[in-house]
Amino acid sequence: MVAQRSAADPSRAAYGGAVCLRAFPPLTAAPPRSADKLVTASLTLLPDSQQNLFSERCIADTDLAVMLNRLVLYGDALPDKLRD
């Protein structure tokens, strides 16, 4: 499930029926760098023809999906390959 942005208020995101608000801006420049690292690692670990990290779905896939969904929830752009 991917978060959906509200057209009426771009600071609000609906996630699984709940509404989440971005309460505070990042305190340092570290979060964007960490997000870039996560996206780069994800693109490196996932070949073009593969949707799972390994041959079958595992807990690592779920962990990665949760981290990527959190980026989407807060409005970070992801490459199309990772959005699917």
mmCIF file of C-alpha atoms in Angstrom:
data_model
loop_
_atom_site.group_PDB
_atom_site.id
_atom_site.type_symbol
_atom_site.label_atom_id
_atom_site.label_comp_id
_atom_site.label_asym_id
_atom_site.label_seq_id
_atom_site.Cartn_x
_atom_site.Cartn_y
_atom_site.Cartn_z
ATOM 1 C CA MET A 1 0.000 0.000 0.000
ATOM 2 C CA VAL A 2 1.336 3.403 -0.960
ATOM 3 C CA ALA A 3 0.360 6.595 0.807
ATOM 4 C CA GLN A 4 -1.881 8.955 -1.127
ATOM 5 C CA ARG A 5 -1.467 12.703 -0.968
ATOM 6 C CA SER A 6 -4.530 14.814 -0.301
ATOM 7 C CA ALA A 7 -5.197 17.273 -3.127
ATOM 8 C CA ALA A 8 -6.943 19.663 -0.742
ATOM 9 C CA ASP A 9 -4.016 19.883 1.668
ATOM 10 C CA PRO A 10 -0.605 18.658 0.442
ATOM 11 C CA SER A 11 0.733 18.496 4.027
ATOM 12 C CA ARG A 12 -1.730 15.682 4.827
ATOM 13 C CA ALA A 13 -1.388 12.111 3.628
ATOM 14 C CA ALA A 14 -3.949 9.324 3.915
ATOM 15 C CA TYR A 15 -2.450 5.957 4.769
ATOM 16 C CA GLY A 16 -4.677 2.942 5.193
ATOM 17 C CA GLY A 17 -7.649 5.064 6.214
ATOM 18 C CA ALA A 18 -5.659 7.019 8.815
ATOM 19 C CA VAL A 19 -4.538 10.593 8.243
ATOM 20 C CA CYS A 20 -0.953 11.465 9.042
ATOM 21 C CA LEU A 21 0.440 14.954 9.342
ATOM 22 C CA ARG A 22 4.001 16.073 8.871
ATOM 23 C CA ALA A 23 4.457 17.795 12.209
ATOM 24 C CA PHE A 24 8.053 19.035 12.070
ATOM 25 C CA PRO A 25 10.693 19.672 9.425
ATOM 26 C CA PRO A 26 13.914 17.602 9.584
ATOM 27 C CA LEU A 27 16.346 18.872 12.226
ATOM 28 C CA THR A 28 19.466 18.371 10.079
ATOM 29 C CA ALA A 29 20.482 17.585 6.518
ATOM 30 C CA ALA A 30 20.983 13.913 7.503
ATOM 31 C CA PRO A 31 17.447 12.670 6.650
ATOM 32 C CA PRO A 32 17.654 13.574 2.927
ATOM 33 C CA ARG A 33 21.093 11.931 2.697
ATOM 34 C CA SER A 34 19.743 8.825 4.424
ATOM 35 C CA ALA A 35 16.772 8.715 2.044
ATOM 36 C CA ASP A 36 19.130 9.009 -0.935
ATOM 37 C CA LYS A 37 21.209 6.129 0.439
ATOM 38 C CA LEU A 38 18.091 3.978 0.861
ATOM 39 C CA VAL A 39 16.911 4.666 -2.693
ATOM 40 C CA THR A 40 20.387 4.021 -4.145
ATOM 41 C CA ALA A 41 20.758 0.769 -2.213
ATOM 42 C CA SER A 42 17.265 -0.363 -3.234
ATOM 43 C CA LEU A 43 17.957 0.288 -6.908
ATOM 44 C CA THR A 44 21.266 -1.569 -6.638
ATOM 45 C CA LEU A 45 19.828 -4.590 -4.819
ATOM 46 C CA LEU A 46 16.735 -4.993 -6.993
ATOM 47 C CA PRO A 47 17.519 -6.038 -10.581
ATOM 48 C CA ASP A 48 15.123 -4.743 -13.259
ATOM 49 C CA SER A 49 13.328 -8.056 -13.620
ATOM 50 C CA GLN A 50 12.974 -8.753 -9.892
ATOM 51 C CA GLN A 51 10.523 -7.428 -7.276
ATOM 52 C CA ASN A 52 12.013 -9.231 -4.262
ATOM 53 C CA LEU A 53 15.464 -8.953 -2.740
ATOM 54 C CA PHE A 54 15.876 -12.715 -2.919
ATOM 55 C CA SER A 55 14.192 -15.422 -4.990
ATOM 56 C CA GLU A 56 11.140 -15.481 -2.688
ATOM 57 C CA ARG A 57 9.477 -12.815 -0.560
ATOM 58 C CA CYS A 58 11.033 -12.550 2.890
ATOM 59 C CA ILE A 59 11.044 -10.247 5.918
ATOM 60 C CA ALA A 60 13.758 -8.095 4.313
ATOM 61 C CA ASP A 61 11.313 -7.268 1.489
ATOM 62 C CA THR A 62 8.724 -6.183 4.034
ATOM 63 C CA ASP A 63 11.268 -4.055 5.893
ATOM 64 C CA LEU A 64 12.346 -2.367 2.662
ATOM 65 C CA ALA A 65 8.712 -1.761 1.634
ATOM 66 C CA VAL A 66 7.925 -0.122 4.982
ATOM 67 C CA MET A 67 10.958 2.182 4.702
ATOM 68 C CA LEU A 68 10.078 3.168 1.124
ATOM 69 C CA ASN A 69 6.404 3.727 2.014
ATOM 70 C CA ARG A 70 7.502 6.034 4.802
ATOM 71 C CA LEU A 71 9.431 8.137 2.285
ATOM 72 C CA VAL A 72 6.362 8.338 0.049
ATOM 73 C CA LEU A 73 4.181 9.208 3.025
ATOM 74 C CA TYR A 74 6.297 12.285 3.702
ATOM 75 C CA GLY A 75 6.348 13.401 0.093
ATOM 76 C CA ASP A 76 9.728 12.121 -1.077
ATOM 77 C CA ALA A 77 9.907 11.212 -4.759
ATOM 78 C CA LEU A 78 10.827 7.647 -5.670
ATOM 79 C CA PRO A 79 11.886 6.242 -9.045
ATOM 80 C CA ASP A 80 9.081 4.409 -10.880
ATOM 81 C CA LYS A 81 10.897 1.098 -10.405
ATOM 82 C CA LEU A 82 10.541 1.424 -6.609
ATOM 83 C CA ARG A 83 6.979 2.744 -6.676
ATOM 84 C CA ASP A 84 5.671 -0.478 -8.242
#
